[in-house]
Amino acid sequence: MTGVAGERAYADLAFVQRAPIGALPPPLAMRGPWGWLRANLFSSAFNIVLTVVMLALIVWIGKSTIDFLFIDAVWVGHDRTACMASEQRPHVGACWPFVWERLNYFTYGSYPIPQRWRVDVFFAMLAIGVAWLLWLEAPRRDLGALYFFVVLPVCSFILLSGAPALGLETVDTSLWGGVLVTVVVSTVGIVVSLPLGIVLALGRRSRMPAVRLFSVIFIEFVRGVPLITVLFMASVMLPLFVPEDLTPDKLLRALIGIALFASAYMAEVVRAGLQAIPRGQYEAATALGLKFWPQMGLVILPQALRVTIPNIVNTTIGLFKDTTLVFIVGIFDLLRTIEVARIDPKWATPVTSPTGYAVAALFYWVFCYAMARYARHMELRLSAGQERR
Amino acid sequence: MSAAETTVRPRRSLLTNPTLRSIVYQVLLCVAVGLLVYAAISNAADNLARARIATGFGFWNTTAGFDISQTLIEYSSRGSTYGRAFWVGLLNTLLVGGLGIIFATVLGFVIGIARLSSNWLVAKVAAGYVELIRNLPLLLQLLFWYNAVLKTLPDTRDSYVVAGSVFLNNRGLVLPRAVLQAGSGALALTLLAGMVAAVVYRIWAKRRQALTGKPAPVLKVIAALVILPPLIFVALHGFPAVFEFPERGRFNITGGVEVLPEFAALLFGLVIYTAAFIAEAVRAGIQSVPSGQVEAAHALGLRPNLALRFIVMPQAMRVIIPPLTSQYLNLVKNSSLAVAIGYPDLVQVFTGTVLNQTGQAVEVVALTMAVYLVISLTASLVMNIYNRLIAPVGERA
């Protein structure tokens, strides 16, 4: 027996680690900013080459964009001479005075100048409606929906096209243009296509064969052809199909085309939402004695539309981009006003076209990106309950 | 016992009989649609008669009398009919659609895979590309490429010249043309035979590997089968084609193949735009493959690119194919935007010029829509069959 003394002697002789040693920090090359660089940018020869190529690409595109938009840009001037390349100024960037001068044309088109406050009021009313609908914590969103889908269209129509009885001068739609038309076309598209799309989606799932058949034919037909042909149909065939004295004006024809087109796409989005509702919900609603419309209005649609919000917003982005196509049937939307302005001899320079397109790109990109972010945010919010933590 | 018999059956009035109501609704709907169609047709007949516009497809065989800037089949403004112009337009649509699909697929897959790259910068650049391109209208992009890029290139005299034989200017791109000589058919046959042999070899190699587990060198043998026979043929008989190089004349460039700037802008715009959407579909497909699959592949010792090729992609393709098809259809439908920049596609030729000259809106627009409908319906039919074929065995109906 060695005994206690022996053990003590042993302890004196050698050092015994009684607790685990803490882990060493990772090597310097694998932590901190240097480690991050190594792992994410320079992990292999191939990746190093890729990183260098990408860096060169970013620097090249970034530098030429910044040069064009800011460094070489012309900020003041009265006509094309300001934006022409000269010996003192061999590189000319964006021609901003052209944009300042035409900004009102880009916004209102040829809408009479003394009446333009009406357009501003319309923009404000629309902004209130959109905010009311999209902000989920807003009070009385049911009133918001009523406002957006009923009050707003009626008021805007009276406000924009005029009512002599109310002292508002009539403004012909051929004078409307620019952002105003782009916004009107996309708003009408969404206001008409959502209800119509819901009806078509319900029709496609109906038990009545005739209803189903007509819905399927309409949806598949419209989705199978390009928007341009639908717009051509609305603008050249529609006048043939109605009595001569009832021919709708040019803008209304394009609006009908866009609204029908958007409805077919909206119907498919809503149908996907309806399919996501478990069967039990239908059965429970039937068991409670609800008839078809109360069942849809109180149980199914509130759930289906809620899960569909991201897809509805994505369809709206597509619709918003597609409104540019009314340009081809001769409506003065934002893109068309820019096309008209850029070939105006007063400002004709090599940089006028890129400047005009840059303005259009900024406008469309900001709105589409904002909508896309909103859709993504909603998606995360809606899936929050389902995700495992 | 008697309780069941004495239960008062609820009296059903005809008004609430579901079968009857459904029949009434459907009859009403049919009558409404029928009336609408009837009204439209009678109005159209009135309006057309008043405007003295002919009906029917009588114009099909009438001389067209207008020029088309790009014709894949023989066409002249004097001798060709509207019907011929229709085929020219349709072929131009299919040309830009077909080339667009090929390039957009390649670019889309590259960007989609790049978005998931382990290289942070590559992933961010790919994401930036997608976010930028997806959120801009295609029409704006086409106008930009056409008016702001191609039209501002130098004119013919100051063309950019690449390798002495490719000219780029504001009238388009001029490439050398291969003029075929005798023997070119034999060369093509040699190439074709090599390709068939390669496909047969590939199938054999795959089957052998499935049966015995022994891999065969696929890539090298296929390359040899495709490249060697034509090379031997050329070495024996000489190259059966002469290249006609474009030359700079005093006012314009003569010889070579001319690519219209409208075509270049349309193709470029469509490819860039559609690739962004394809990239998203590819990314979603790859992310739908459970990460355990990749980890298992790595544990088996497969290198990352082999794991992507043999484990991830085959599973991801099932998710990618449906949205990919709808992007292909979108590309073909979007090619109708050609009308905005003047590329002579079906819509520009037929719904544009022919409609303006004949005034027969109903026939022209209906025929154009029918073409796109046929393309769309065929594609979805093929896709449904394909989807059934690649469904996992257990899920097959």
PDB file of N, CA and C in Angstrom, chain A residues 118-133 143-161 183-184 186-188 190-191:
ATOM      1  N   ARG A 118     -54.883  68.831 -59.209  1.00  0.00           N
ATOM      2  CA  ARG A 118     -55.782  67.674 -59.104  1.00  0.00           C
ATOM      3  C   ARG A 118     -54.993  66.378 -59.140  1.00  0.00           C
ATOM      4  N   VAL A 119     -53.962  66.346 -59.978  1.00  0.00           N
ATOM      5  CA  VAL A 119     -53.120  65.155 -60.033  1.00  0.00           C
ATOM      6  C   VAL A 119     -52.406  64.951 -58.700  1.00  0.00           C
ATOM      7  N   ASP A 120     -51.914  66.073 -58.117  1.00  0.00           N
ATOM      8  CA  ASP A 120     -51.216  65.968 -56.830  1.00  0.00           C
ATOM      9  C   ASP A 120     -52.156  65.408 -55.763  1.00  0.00           C
ATOM     10  N   VAL A 121     -53.413  65.889 -55.748  1.00  0.00           N
ATOM     11  CA  VAL A 121     -54.379  65.382 -54.768  1.00  0.00           C
ATOM     12  C   VAL A 121     -54.597  63.884 -54.989  1.00  0.00           C
ATOM     13  N   PHE A 122     -54.672  63.484 -56.273  1.00  0.00           N
ATOM     14  CA  PHE A 122     -54.855  62.064 -56.580  1.00  0.00           C
ATOM     15  C   PHE A 122     -53.689  61.235 -56.032  1.00  0.00           C
ATOM     16  N   PHE A 123     -52.461  61.712 -56.271  1.00  0.00           N
ATOM     17  CA  PHE A 123     -51.280  60.991 -55.754  1.00  0.00           C
ATOM     18  C   PHE A 123     -51.376  60.843 -54.237  1.00  0.00           C
ATOM     19  N   ALA A 124     -51.776  61.941 -53.557  1.00  0.00           N
ATOM     20  CA  ALA A 124     -51.850  61.910 -52.091  1.00  0.00           C
ATOM     21  C   ALA A 124     -52.906  60.912 -51.634  1.00  0.00           C
ATOM     22  N   MET A 125     -54.080  60.941 -52.296  1.00  0.00           N
ATOM     23  CA  MET A 125     -55.156  60.015 -51.908  1.00  0.00           C
ATOM     24  C   MET A 125     -54.726  58.576 -52.108  1.00  0.00           C
ATOM     25  N   LEU A 126     -54.023  58.334 -53.222  1.00  0.00           N
ATOM     26  CA  LEU A 126     -53.559  56.986 -53.512  1.00  0.00           C
ATOM     27  C   LEU A 126     -52.542  56.532 -52.463  1.00  0.00           C
ATOM     28  N   ALA A 127     -51.634  57.466 -52.088  1.00  0.00           N
ATOM     29  CA  ALA A 127     -50.613  57.119 -51.098  1.00  0.00           C
ATOM     30  C   ALA A 127     -51.274  56.720 -49.789  1.00  0.00           C
ATOM     31  N   ILE A 128     -52.330  57.462 -49.378  1.00  0.00           N
ATOM     32  CA  ILE A 128     -53.040  57.117 -48.139  1.00  0.00           C
ATOM     33  C   ILE A 128     -53.639  55.713 -48.255  1.00  0.00           C
ATOM     34  N   GLY A 129     -54.277  55.445 -49.403  1.00  0.00           N
ATOM     35  CA  GLY A 129     -54.900  54.141 -49.590  1.00  0.00           C
ATOM     36  C   GLY A 129     -53.894  53.006 -49.529  1.00  0.00           C
ATOM     37  N   VAL A 130     -52.768  53.176 -50.224  1.00  0.00           N
ATOM     38  CA  VAL A 130     -51.747  52.124 -50.258  1.00  0.00           C
ATOM     39  C   VAL A 130     -51.199  51.884 -48.861  1.00  0.00           C
ATOM     40  N   ALA A 131     -50.887  52.997 -48.132  1.00  0.00           N
ATOM     41  CA  ALA A 131     -50.331  52.848 -46.787  1.00  0.00           C
ATOM     42  C   ALA A 131     -51.332  52.144 -45.875  1.00  0.00           C
ATOM     43  N   TRP A 132     -52.592  52.499 -45.985  1.00  0.00           N
ATOM     44  CA  TRP A 132     -53.634  51.906 -45.155  1.00  0.00           C
ATOM     45  C   TRP A 132     -53.706  50.395 -45.367  1.00  0.00           C
ATOM     46  N   LEU A 133     -53.602  49.980 -46.638  1.00  0.00           N
ATOM     47  CA  LEU A 133     -53.724  48.554 -46.942  1.00  0.00           C
ATOM     48  C   LEU A 133     -52.470  47.777 -46.570  1.00  0.00           C
ATOM     49  N   LEU A 143     -62.181  49.317 -43.451  1.00  0.00           N
ATOM     50  CA  LEU A 143     -62.519  50.599 -44.074  1.00  0.00           C
ATOM     51  C   LEU A 143     -61.487  50.944 -45.145  1.00  0.00           C
ATOM     52  N   GLY A 144     -60.233  50.610 -44.876  1.00  0.00           N
ATOM     53  CA  GLY A 144     -59.165  50.870 -45.831  1.00  0.00           C
ATOM     54  C   GLY A 144     -59.426  50.167 -47.151  1.00  0.00           C
ATOM     55  N   ALA A 145     -59.841  48.893 -47.063  1.00  0.00           N
ATOM     56  CA  ALA A 145     -60.128  48.142 -48.283  1.00  0.00           C
ATOM     57  C   ALA A 145     -61.281  48.792 -49.036  1.00  0.00           C
ATOM     58  N   LEU A 146     -62.324  49.186 -48.283  1.00  0.00           N
ATOM     59  CA  LEU A 146     -63.474  49.852 -48.910  1.00  0.00           C
ATOM     60  C   LEU A 146     -63.012  51.128 -49.608  1.00  0.00           C
ATOM     61  N   TYR A 147     -62.162  51.889 -48.904  1.00  0.00           N
ATOM     62  CA  TYR A 147     -61.641  53.141 -49.459  1.00  0.00           C
ATOM     63  C   TYR A 147     -60.874  52.872 -50.747  1.00  0.00           C
ATOM     64  N   PHE A 148     -59.988  51.838 -50.696  1.00  0.00           N
ATOM     65  CA  PHE A 148     -59.106  51.605 -51.837  1.00  0.00           C
ATOM     66  C   PHE A 148     -59.865  51.072 -53.038  1.00  0.00           C
ATOM     67  N   PHE A 149     -60.831  50.164 -52.785  1.00  0.00           N
ATOM     68  CA  PHE A 149     -61.462  49.492 -53.921  1.00  0.00           C
ATOM     69  C   PHE A 149     -62.744  50.163 -54.391  1.00  0.00           C
ATOM     70  N   VAL A 150     -63.333  51.074 -53.579  1.00  0.00           N
ATOM     71  CA  VAL A 150     -64.574  51.724 -54.006  1.00  0.00           C
ATOM     72  C   VAL A 150     -64.446  53.248 -54.025  1.00  0.00           C
ATOM     73  N   VAL A 151     -64.118  53.841 -52.860  1.00  0.00           N
ATOM     74  CA  VAL A 151     -64.113  55.306 -52.758  1.00  0.00           C
ATOM     75  C   VAL A 151     -63.049  55.910 -53.669  1.00  0.00           C
ATOM     76  N   LEU A 152     -61.823  55.357 -53.561  1.00  0.00           N
ATOM     77  CA  LEU A 152     -60.706  55.927 -54.326  1.00  0.00           C
ATOM     78  C   LEU A 152     -60.949  55.919 -55.839  1.00  0.00           C
ATOM     79  N   PRO A 153     -61.366  54.773 -56.429  1.00  0.00           N
ATOM     80  CA  PRO A 153     -61.579  54.793 -57.890  1.00  0.00           C
ATOM     81  C   PRO A 153     -62.605  55.841 -58.315  1.00  0.00           C
ATOM     82  N   VAL A 154     -63.743  55.922 -57.564  1.00  0.00           N
ATOM     83  CA  VAL A 154     -64.790  56.873 -57.952  1.00  0.00           C
ATOM     84  C   VAL A 154     -64.274  58.299 -57.840  1.00  0.00           C
ATOM     85  N   CYS A 155     -63.692  58.629 -56.667  1.00  0.00           N
ATOM     86  CA  CYS A 155     -63.195  59.995 -56.449  1.00  0.00           C
ATOM     87  C   CYS A 155     -62.123  60.360 -57.475  1.00  0.00           C
ATOM     88  N   SER A 156     -61.186  59.432 -57.723  1.00  0.00           N
ATOM     89  CA  SER A 156     -60.096  59.771 -58.643  1.00  0.00           C
ATOM     90  C   SER A 156     -60.631  59.993 -60.046  1.00  0.00           C
ATOM     91  N   PHE A 157     -61.630  59.184 -60.418  1.00  0.00           N
ATOM     92  CA  PHE A 157     -62.176  59.361 -61.761  1.00  0.00           C
ATOM     93  C   PHE A 157     -62.772  60.759 -61.909  1.00  0.00           C
ATOM     94  N   ILE A 158     -63.584  61.153 -60.897  1.00  0.00           N
ATOM     95  CA  ILE A 158     -64.209  62.486 -60.956  1.00  0.00           C
ATOM     96  C   ILE A 158     -63.121  63.554 -60.952  1.00  0.00           C
ATOM     97  N   LEU A 159     -62.128  63.359 -60.075  1.00  0.00           N
ATOM     98  CA  LEU A 159     -61.089  64.373 -59.904  1.00  0.00           C
ATOM     99  C   LEU A 159     -60.255  64.530 -61.177  1.00  0.00           C
ATOM    100  N   LEU A 160     -59.853  63.403 -61.772  1.00  0.00           N
ATOM    101  CA  LEU A 160     -58.897  63.483 -62.879  1.00  0.00           C
ATOM    102  C   LEU A 160     -59.562  63.837 -64.198  1.00  0.00           C
ATOM    103  N   SER A 161     -60.723  63.221 -64.489  1.00  0.00           N
ATOM    104  CA  SER A 161     -61.290  63.510 -65.803  1.00  0.00           C
ATOM    105  C   SER A 161     -62.228  64.709 -65.734  1.00  0.00           C
ATOM    106  N   VAL A 183     -49.182  55.395 -63.086  1.00  0.00           N
ATOM    107  CA  VAL A 183     -49.822  55.092 -61.801  1.00  0.00           C
ATOM    108  C   VAL A 183     -51.291  54.734 -62.008  1.00  0.00           C
ATOM    109  N   VAL A 184     -51.989  55.468 -62.884  1.00  0.00           N
ATOM    110  CA  VAL A 184     -53.408  55.171 -63.125  1.00  0.00           C
ATOM    111  C   VAL A 184     -53.552  53.759 -63.688  1.00  0.00           C
ATOM    112  N   SER A 186     -51.519  51.165 -63.477  1.00  0.00           N
ATOM    113  CA  SER A 186     -51.247  50.073 -62.536  1.00  0.00           C
ATOM    114  C   SER A 186     -52.298  50.016 -61.436  1.00  0.00           C
ATOM    115  N   THR A 187     -52.815  51.179 -60.986  1.00  0.00           N
ATOM    116  CA  THR A 187     -53.841  51.151 -59.946  1.00  0.00           C
ATOM    117  C   THR A 187     -55.126  50.506 -60.467  1.00  0.00           C
ATOM    118  N   VAL A 188     -55.548  50.922 -61.657  1.00  0.00           N
ATOM    119  CA  VAL A 188     -56.756  50.306 -62.213  1.00  0.00           C
ATOM    120  C   VAL A 188     -56.526  48.813 -62.379  1.00  0.00           C
ATOM    121  N   ILE A 190     -54.676  46.765 -60.626  1.00  0.00           N
ATOM    122  CA  ILE A 190     -54.762  46.012 -59.372  1.00  0.00           C
ATOM    123  C   ILE A 190     -56.171  46.080 -58.795  1.00  0.00           C
ATOM    124  N   VAL A 191     -56.831  47.247 -58.896  1.00  0.00           N
ATOM    125  CA  VAL A 191     -58.170  47.388 -58.312  1.00  0.00           C
ATOM    126  C   VAL A 191     -59.175  46.488 -59.028  1.00  0.00           C
TER     127      VAL A 191
END
